[in-house]
Amino acid sequence: MKNRIETFRGSEHFRLNHIADSVIAAIAIPGTGSLGNAAIIDLGDTTVVVDTFSTIQAAEDLKAAAEYLTGNPVSYVINTHWHSDHTSGNQVFIPTAQIISTSTTREIMDSFSRDRLTKYKENMDQMYQAIDELEEQIQQETDEKLKREMAWENASDREFMKMLPNLVHSLPTITFDQLMTIHGSNRSIQLITFGGGHTQSDAIVYIPEDKIAVTGDLVLSKHHPVLTHANPQEWLNILEQVELLDVETIVPGHGEVCSLHELHEVKGYITNIMKIVTEAVQSNRSIDEIEVPKEYHDWYFTTYFKTNLSKVHAMITKLED
Ligand SMILES: [Zn+2]
């Protein structure tokens, strides 16, 4: 696939990163319709795509890239978890491809995320208003890094809104509960779930022969992990299971292709957040004044630091009730 990358027409939504003969990462370009990363896996006679970005347009480019690079239609699409920046492009691959997720992920997509999408479509005026308000906040923001990130978020939101009327909520057609293997003529890949950490159910794609894992948002590279729907302790347990696999290269859910080093950083981050909040609760201090620790100053998704603190705070104080 490597030499075909140079002749691919390209996409404004992602950069292609060749990491093995069988695996190419599609790394999201901030502020476009991608938001999350995706991957293209060539099993020889079978082409697999992992995650489908945040918009139809980005997914159409992903499909074009996968077909061009592998010379085959996309047979399987894997959704690592239900979040919309990993699943919104599903419709582009239907009906040629089967869409695969864990059964829990499909259940959530068939209930919570379906209802949320309906609400989005009914409240587009309000959503545009929120986007306009964010734009005003951006003008006033003095921190350059934060300002850039907010501008990316704003641009991504606008891309999402543009395609929202055309979005057809497209559910996985095949589900699994622990392990599933797809066998191709050159490669086999394993779809594995160790339960839910980042969301209620997270899957990874493991390519043993190349020592590669496509982890969805269980691992982010130089981005604040997102704990909004997380179970932090389970997340740590899951990452320990991933460490037991023979993995050298990781395609993370956001950020550049990385290694176990970044997986360890995510573990450190989750542990830190839990420690910071626990200490604040024990000494009766508010979490509002807590600043982003120095080691995360160059990480993106800065605004998630506060929401992560609140999430863990709510969990801890609820436990104590
Ligand atoms: Zn996610």
Short mmCIF file of C-alpha atoms and ligand atoms in Angstrom, two decimals:
data_model
loop_
_atom_site.label_atom_id
_atom_site.label_comp_id
_atom_site.label_asym_id
_atom_site.label_seq_id
_atom_site.Cartn_x
_atom_site.Cartn_y
_atom_site.Cartn_z
CA MET A 1 0.00 0.00 0.00
CA LYS A 2 2.95 2.27 0.70
CA ASN A 3 3.70 3.53 -2.81
CA ARG A 4 0.00 4.17 -3.46
CA ILE A 5 -0.15 6.71 -0.64
CA GLU A 6 1.84 9.17 -2.73
CA THR A 7 -0.59 8.94 -5.63
CA PHE A 8 -3.77 9.07 -3.52
CA ARG A 9 -5.67 12.28 -4.21
CA GLY A 10 -5.46 13.18 -0.52
CA SER A 11 -8.07 14.43 1.90
CA GLU A 12 -8.49 17.63 3.87
CA HIS A 13 -9.77 15.48 6.76
CA PHE A 14 -6.81 13.18 7.49
CA ARG A 15 -3.19 12.32 6.79
CA LEU A 16 -2.26 8.77 5.84
CA ASN A 17 0.51 7.22 7.92
CA HIS A 18 1.97 3.91 6.66
CA ILE A 19 2.91 1.86 9.71
CA ALA A 20 3.10 -1.65 8.22
CA ASP A 21 2.42 -3.27 4.87
CA SER A 22 -1.01 -4.24 6.15
CA VAL A 23 -1.90 -1.16 8.20
CA ILE A 24 -2.28 2.51 7.37
CA ALA A 25 -3.43 4.99 10.00
CA ALA A 26 -5.70 7.87 8.94
CA ILE A 27 -4.73 10.58 11.41
CA ALA A 28 -7.38 13.26 11.88
CA ILE A 29 -6.54 16.84 10.88
CA PRO A 30 -7.86 19.13 13.65
CA GLY A 31 -10.79 21.40 12.79
CA THR A 32 -12.10 19.20 9.97
CA GLY A 33 -14.87 16.60 9.80
CA SER A 34 -12.73 13.74 11.08
CA LEU A 35 -12.11 14.53 14.78
CA GLY A 36 -11.10 10.95 15.69
CA ASN A 37 -8.53 8.74 13.97
CA ALA A 38 -9.30 5.78 11.73
CA ALA A 39 -7.28 2.91 10.27
CA ILE A 40 -7.23 0.94 7.02
CA ILE A 41 -6.18 -2.71 7.27
CA ASP A 42 -5.36 -4.83 4.21
CA LEU A 43 -5.86 -8.53 4.94
CA GLY A 44 -4.86 -9.44 1.37
CA ASP A 45 -8.21 -10.34 -0.15
CA THR A 46 -10.25 -8.41 2.44
CA THR A 47 -10.20 -4.73 3.39
CA VAL A 48 -11.12 -3.57 6.88
CA VAL A 49 -11.67 -0.03 8.17
CA VAL A 50 -11.56 0.83 11.87
CA ASP A 51 -13.81 3.75 12.91
CA THR A 52 -15.54 6.15 10.53
CA PHE A 53 -14.91 9.74 11.66
CA SER A 54 -17.35 12.46 12.62
CA THR A 55 -18.87 13.36 9.24
CA ILE A 56 -20.11 11.76 6.03
CA GLN A 57 -17.58 13.74 3.96
CA ALA A 58 -14.58 12.56 5.98
CA ALA A 59 -15.88 8.97 5.80
CA GLU A 60 -16.30 9.21 2.02
CA ASP A 61 -12.64 10.18 1.73
CA LEU A 62 -11.70 7.31 4.05
CA LYS A 63 -13.63 4.84 1.90
CA ALA A 64 -11.97 6.21 -1.25
CA ALA A 65 -8.54 5.90 0.38
CA ALA A 66 -9.17 2.33 1.58
CA GLU A 67 -10.36 1.21 -1.86
CA TYR A 68 -7.53 2.98 -3.67
CA LEU A 69 -4.79 1.71 -1.36
CA THR A 70 -5.93 -1.91 -1.14
CA GLY A 71 -7.58 -2.33 -4.55
CA ASN A 72 -10.56 -3.96 -2.85
CA PRO A 73 -13.93 -2.75 -1.59
CA VAL A 74 -14.27 -2.35 2.18
CA SER A 75 -15.77 -5.60 3.54
CA TYR A 76 -15.79 -4.82 7.26
CA VAL A 77 -16.00 -1.67 9.35
CA ILE A 78 -15.23 -1.89 13.05
CA ASN A 79 -16.60 0.64 15.55
CA THR A 80 -14.25 0.68 18.57
CA HIS A 81 -16.92 2.43 20.66
CA TRP A 82 -20.19 4.34 20.18
CA HIS A 83 -18.94 7.96 20.28
CA SER A 84 -20.04 9.90 17.22
CA ASP A 85 -16.52 10.91 16.12
CA HIS A 86 -15.86 7.18 15.57
CA THR A 87 -19.22 6.12 14.11
CA SER A 88 -20.92 8.99 12.24
CA GLY A 89 -19.51 7.92 8.87
CA ASN A 90 -20.92 4.36 9.07
CA GLN A 91 -23.62 4.98 6.45
CA VAL A 92 -21.01 5.55 3.74
CA PHE A 93 -19.86 1.91 3.92
CA ILE A 94 -23.35 0.38 3.77
CA PRO A 95 -24.48 -1.96 2.21
CA THR A 96 -21.16 -3.23 0.81
CA ALA A 97 -19.56 -3.59 4.23
CA GLN A 98 -20.70 -5.26 7.43
CA ILE A 99 -20.32 -3.05 10.47
CA ILE A 100 -18.98 -4.75 13.59
CA SER A 101 -19.03 -3.69 17.25
CA THR A 102 -19.45 -5.27 20.66
CA SER A 103 -23.07 -6.10 21.49
CA THR A 104 -23.09 -3.47 24.26
CA THR A 105 -21.84 -0.77 21.89
CA ARG A 106 -24.64 -1.65 19.45
CA GLU A 107 -27.22 -1.53 22.25
CA ILE A 108 -26.10 1.99 23.21
CA MET A 109 -26.11 3.10 19.58
CA ASP A 110 -29.63 1.71 19.21
CA SER A 111 -30.93 3.60 22.27
CA PHE A 112 -28.96 6.49 23.82
CA SER A 113 -27.10 7.68 20.74
CA ARG A 114 -30.15 7.29 18.49
CA ASP A 115 -32.21 9.44 20.88
CA ARG A 116 -29.40 11.98 21.14
CA LEU A 117 -29.19 12.28 17.39
CA THR A 118 -32.96 12.80 17.13
CA LYS A 119 -32.66 15.59 19.70
CA TYR A 120 -29.78 17.15 17.78
CA LYS A 121 -31.85 17.18 14.59
CA GLU A 122 -34.80 18.76 16.40
CA ASN A 123 -32.67 21.46 18.02
CA MET A 124 -30.40 22.62 15.25
CA ASP A 125 -31.16 26.30 15.90
CA GLN A 126 -30.06 26.00 19.52
CA MET A 127 -26.96 24.09 18.49
CA TYR A 128 -25.98 26.78 16.01
CA GLN A 129 -26.54 29.33 18.77
CA ALA A 130 -24.13 27.47 21.06
CA ILE A 131 -21.58 27.36 18.26
CA ASP A 132 -21.93 31.12 17.72
CA GLU A 133 -21.50 31.68 21.46
CA LEU A 134 -18.31 29.60 21.46
CA GLU A 135 -17.06 31.70 18.59
CA GLU A 136 -17.53 34.84 20.69
CA GLN A 137 -15.65 33.24 23.58
CA ILE A 138 -12.79 32.41 21.20
CA GLN A 139 -12.38 36.11 20.32
CA GLN A 140 -11.88 36.90 23.99
CA GLU A 141 -9.58 33.98 24.88
CA THR A 142 -6.03 35.19 25.58
CA ASP A 143 -4.30 31.80 25.96
CA GLU A 144 -3.05 31.06 22.44
CA LYS A 145 -3.08 27.25 22.75
CA LEU A 146 -6.58 27.19 24.19
CA LYS A 147 -7.73 29.65 21.57
CA ARG A 148 -6.42 27.40 18.77
CA GLU A 149 -8.08 24.34 20.28
CA MET A 150 -11.39 26.18 20.68
CA ALA A 151 -11.19 27.29 17.04
CA TRP A 152 -10.65 23.65 15.99
CA GLU A 153 -13.63 22.55 18.08
CA ASN A 154 -15.74 25.31 16.57
CA ALA A 155 -14.78 24.37 13.01
CA SER A 156 -15.43 20.65 13.68
CA ASP A 157 -18.82 21.45 15.17
CA ARG A 158 -19.74 23.45 12.07
CA GLU A 159 -18.68 20.54 9.83
CA PHE A 160 -20.86 18.23 11.93
CA MET A 161 -23.86 20.56 11.70
CA LYS A 162 -23.50 20.89 7.93
CA MET A 163 -23.98 17.16 7.40
CA LEU A 164 -26.41 16.51 10.29
CA PRO A 165 -29.59 16.71 8.12
CA ASN A 166 -28.13 13.98 5.86
CA LEU A 167 -26.93 11.73 8.65
CA VAL A 168 -28.60 8.30 8.67
CA HIS A 169 -28.02 6.58 12.01
CA SER A 170 -26.36 3.32 10.92
CA LEU A 171 -26.03 0.49 13.40
CA PRO A 172 -23.51 -2.35 13.48
CA THR A 173 -24.75 -5.48 11.69
CA ILE A 174 -22.47 -8.00 13.42
CA THR A 175 -21.71 -8.03 17.16
CA PHE A 176 -19.32 -9.92 19.41
CA ASP A 177 -18.81 -10.19 23.16
CA GLN A 178 -15.20 -11.12 23.83
CA LEU A 179 -13.12 -12.04 20.84
CA MET A 180 -13.67 -12.26 17.11
CA THR A 181 -11.14 -13.08 14.41
CA ILE A 182 -11.27 -12.01 10.77
CA HIS A 183 -9.10 -14.18 8.54
CA GLY A 184 -7.76 -12.81 5.25
CA SER A 185 -5.37 -14.31 2.71
CA ASN A 186 -2.34 -12.41 4.13
CA ARG A 187 -3.33 -11.51 7.67
CA SER A 188 -5.70 -12.30 10.48
CA ILE A 189 -6.87 -9.66 12.91
CA GLN A 190 -8.43 -10.01 16.33
CA LEU A 191 -11.26 -7.85 17.63
CA ILE A 192 -11.00 -7.90 21.39
CA THR A 193 -13.04 -6.33 24.18
CA PHE A 194 -11.92 -6.30 27.80
CA GLY A 195 -15.14 -4.55 28.84
CA GLY A 196 -15.79 -0.84 29.22
CA GLY A 197 -13.29 1.81 30.35
CA HIS A 198 -13.49 4.90 28.15
CA THR A 199 -17.14 4.04 27.43
CA GLN A 200 -19.48 1.29 28.61
CA SER A 201 -17.82 -1.04 26.09
CA ASP A 202 -14.56 -0.57 24.20
CA ALA A 203 -13.04 -2.77 21.54
CA ILE A 204 -9.52 -2.85 20.17
CA VAL A 205 -8.23 -4.31 16.93
CA TYR A 206 -5.08 -6.37 17.37
CA ILE A 207 -2.84 -7.38 14.47
CA PRO A 208 -0.47 -9.91 16.10
CA GLU A 209 1.82 -10.40 13.10
CA ASP A 210 2.64 -6.69 12.95
CA LYS A 211 2.48 -6.12 16.74
CA ILE A 212 -0.03 -3.30 16.15
CA ALA A 213 -3.13 -2.36 18.16
CA VAL A 214 -5.80 0.08 17.01
CA THR A 215 -7.17 1.13 20.38
CA GLY A 216 -9.91 3.70 19.80
CA ASP A 217 -10.00 6.19 22.67
CA LEU A 218 -8.57 3.79 25.28
CA VAL A 219 -5.24 5.33 24.25
CA LEU A 220 -4.83 8.93 23.14
CA SER A 221 -1.48 10.40 22.23
CA LYS A 222 -0.72 13.84 23.75
CA HIS A 223 -4.43 14.48 24.30
CA HIS A 224 -6.31 14.55 27.61
CA PRO A 225 -8.16 11.21 27.82
CA VAL A 226 -11.93 11.79 27.83
CA LEU A 227 -13.64 10.49 30.98
CA THR A 228 -17.18 11.75 30.25
CA HIS A 229 -18.63 8.22 29.91
CA ALA A 230 -15.77 6.43 31.62
CA ASN A 231 -15.17 3.99 34.41
CA PRO A 232 -11.64 5.06 35.39
CA GLN A 233 -10.72 1.96 37.41
CA GLU A 234 -11.96 -0.38 34.67
CA TRP A 235 -10.06 1.72 32.12
CA LEU A 236 -6.83 1.07 34.04
CA ASN A 237 -7.61 -2.65 34.25
CA ILE A 238 -8.24 -2.79 30.51
CA LEU A 239 -4.95 -1.06 29.69
CA GLU A 240 -3.17 -3.66 31.82
CA GLN A 241 -4.77 -6.36 29.67
CA VAL A 242 -3.64 -4.57 26.50
CA GLU A 243 -0.09 -4.49 27.89
CA LEU A 244 -0.11 -8.28 28.04
CA LEU A 245 -0.52 -8.45 24.26
CA ASP A 246 2.56 -8.31 22.05
CA VAL A 247 2.14 -4.68 20.96
CA GLU A 248 4.82 -2.30 19.71
CA THR A 249 2.79 0.22 17.72
CA ILE A 250 -0.51 1.82 18.68
CA VAL A 251 -2.97 3.71 16.49
CA PRO A 252 -4.63 5.87 19.17
CA GLY A 253 -8.13 7.36 19.01
CA HIS A 254 -6.70 10.88 18.81
CA GLY A 255 -3.16 12.13 18.17
CA GLU A 256 -0.19 10.65 16.33
CA VAL A 257 0.71 6.96 15.97
CA CYS A 258 2.46 5.98 19.20
CA SER A 259 3.70 3.14 21.39
CA LEU A 260 3.25 1.62 24.85
CA HIS A 261 4.87 4.78 26.22
CA GLU A 262 1.67 6.73 25.48
CA LEU A 263 -0.45 3.91 26.92
CA HIS A 264 1.56 4.30 30.13
CA GLU A 265 1.00 8.08 30.01
CA VAL A 266 -2.77 7.52 29.81
CA LYS A 267 -2.59 5.19 32.82
CA GLY A 268 -0.61 7.85 34.67
CA TYR A 269 -3.14 10.52 33.75
CA ILE A 270 -6.17 8.54 34.95
CA THR A 271 -4.36 7.63 38.18
CA ASN A 272 -3.40 11.30 38.67
CA ILE A 273 -6.92 12.60 38.12
CA MET A 274 -8.29 10.13 40.68
CA LYS A 275 -5.57 11.10 43.17
CA ILE A 276 -6.03 14.87 42.68
CA VAL A 277 -9.80 14.65 43.17
CA THR A 278 -9.55 12.28 46.14
CA GLU A 279 -7.13 14.65 47.88
CA ALA A 280 -9.39 17.63 47.18
CA VAL A 281 -12.42 15.79 48.60
CA GLN A 282 -10.50 14.64 51.69
CA SER A 283 -9.30 18.16 52.47
CA ASN A 284 -12.69 19.68 51.66
CA ARG A 285 -11.29 21.80 48.83
CA SER A 286 -13.19 22.74 45.70
CA ILE A 287 -11.98 21.22 42.42
CA ASP A 288 -12.69 24.48 40.56
CA GLU A 289 -9.29 26.01 41.29
CA ILE A 290 -7.24 22.99 40.26
CA GLU A 291 -4.90 23.84 37.38
CA VAL A 292 -3.74 21.50 34.62
CA PRO A 293 -0.56 19.80 35.93
CA LYS A 294 2.63 20.90 34.17
CA GLU A 295 3.26 17.55 32.47
CA TYR A 296 0.03 17.95 30.49
CA HIS A 297 0.53 21.55 29.36
CA ASP A 298 1.33 20.57 25.78
CA TRP A 299 -1.51 18.04 25.53
CA TYR A 300 -4.61 18.85 23.47
CA PHE A 301 -8.28 18.58 24.53
CA THR A 302 -7.38 20.98 27.38
CA THR A 303 -11.03 21.73 28.16
CA TYR A 304 -11.57 18.07 29.08
CA PHE A 305 -9.33 18.48 32.13
CA LYS A 306 -12.10 20.28 34.04
CA THR A 307 -14.85 17.94 32.86
CA ASN A 308 -12.66 14.97 33.83
CA LEU A 309 -12.22 16.38 37.34
CA SER A 310 -15.98 16.94 37.66
CA LYS A 311 -16.76 13.44 36.41
CA VAL A 312 -14.41 11.77 38.91
CA HIS A 313 -15.57 14.14 41.66
CA ALA A 314 -19.19 13.14 41.05
CA MET A 315 -18.23 9.47 41.13
CA ILE A 316 -16.26 9.75 44.39
CA THR A 317 -18.80 11.88 46.25
CA LYS A 318 -21.64 9.60 45.11
CA LEU A 319 -19.75 6.61 46.52
CA GLU A 320 -19.43 8.37 49.86
CA ASP A 321 -23.15 9.18 50.11
ZN ZN B 1 -14.57 8.38 22.39
#
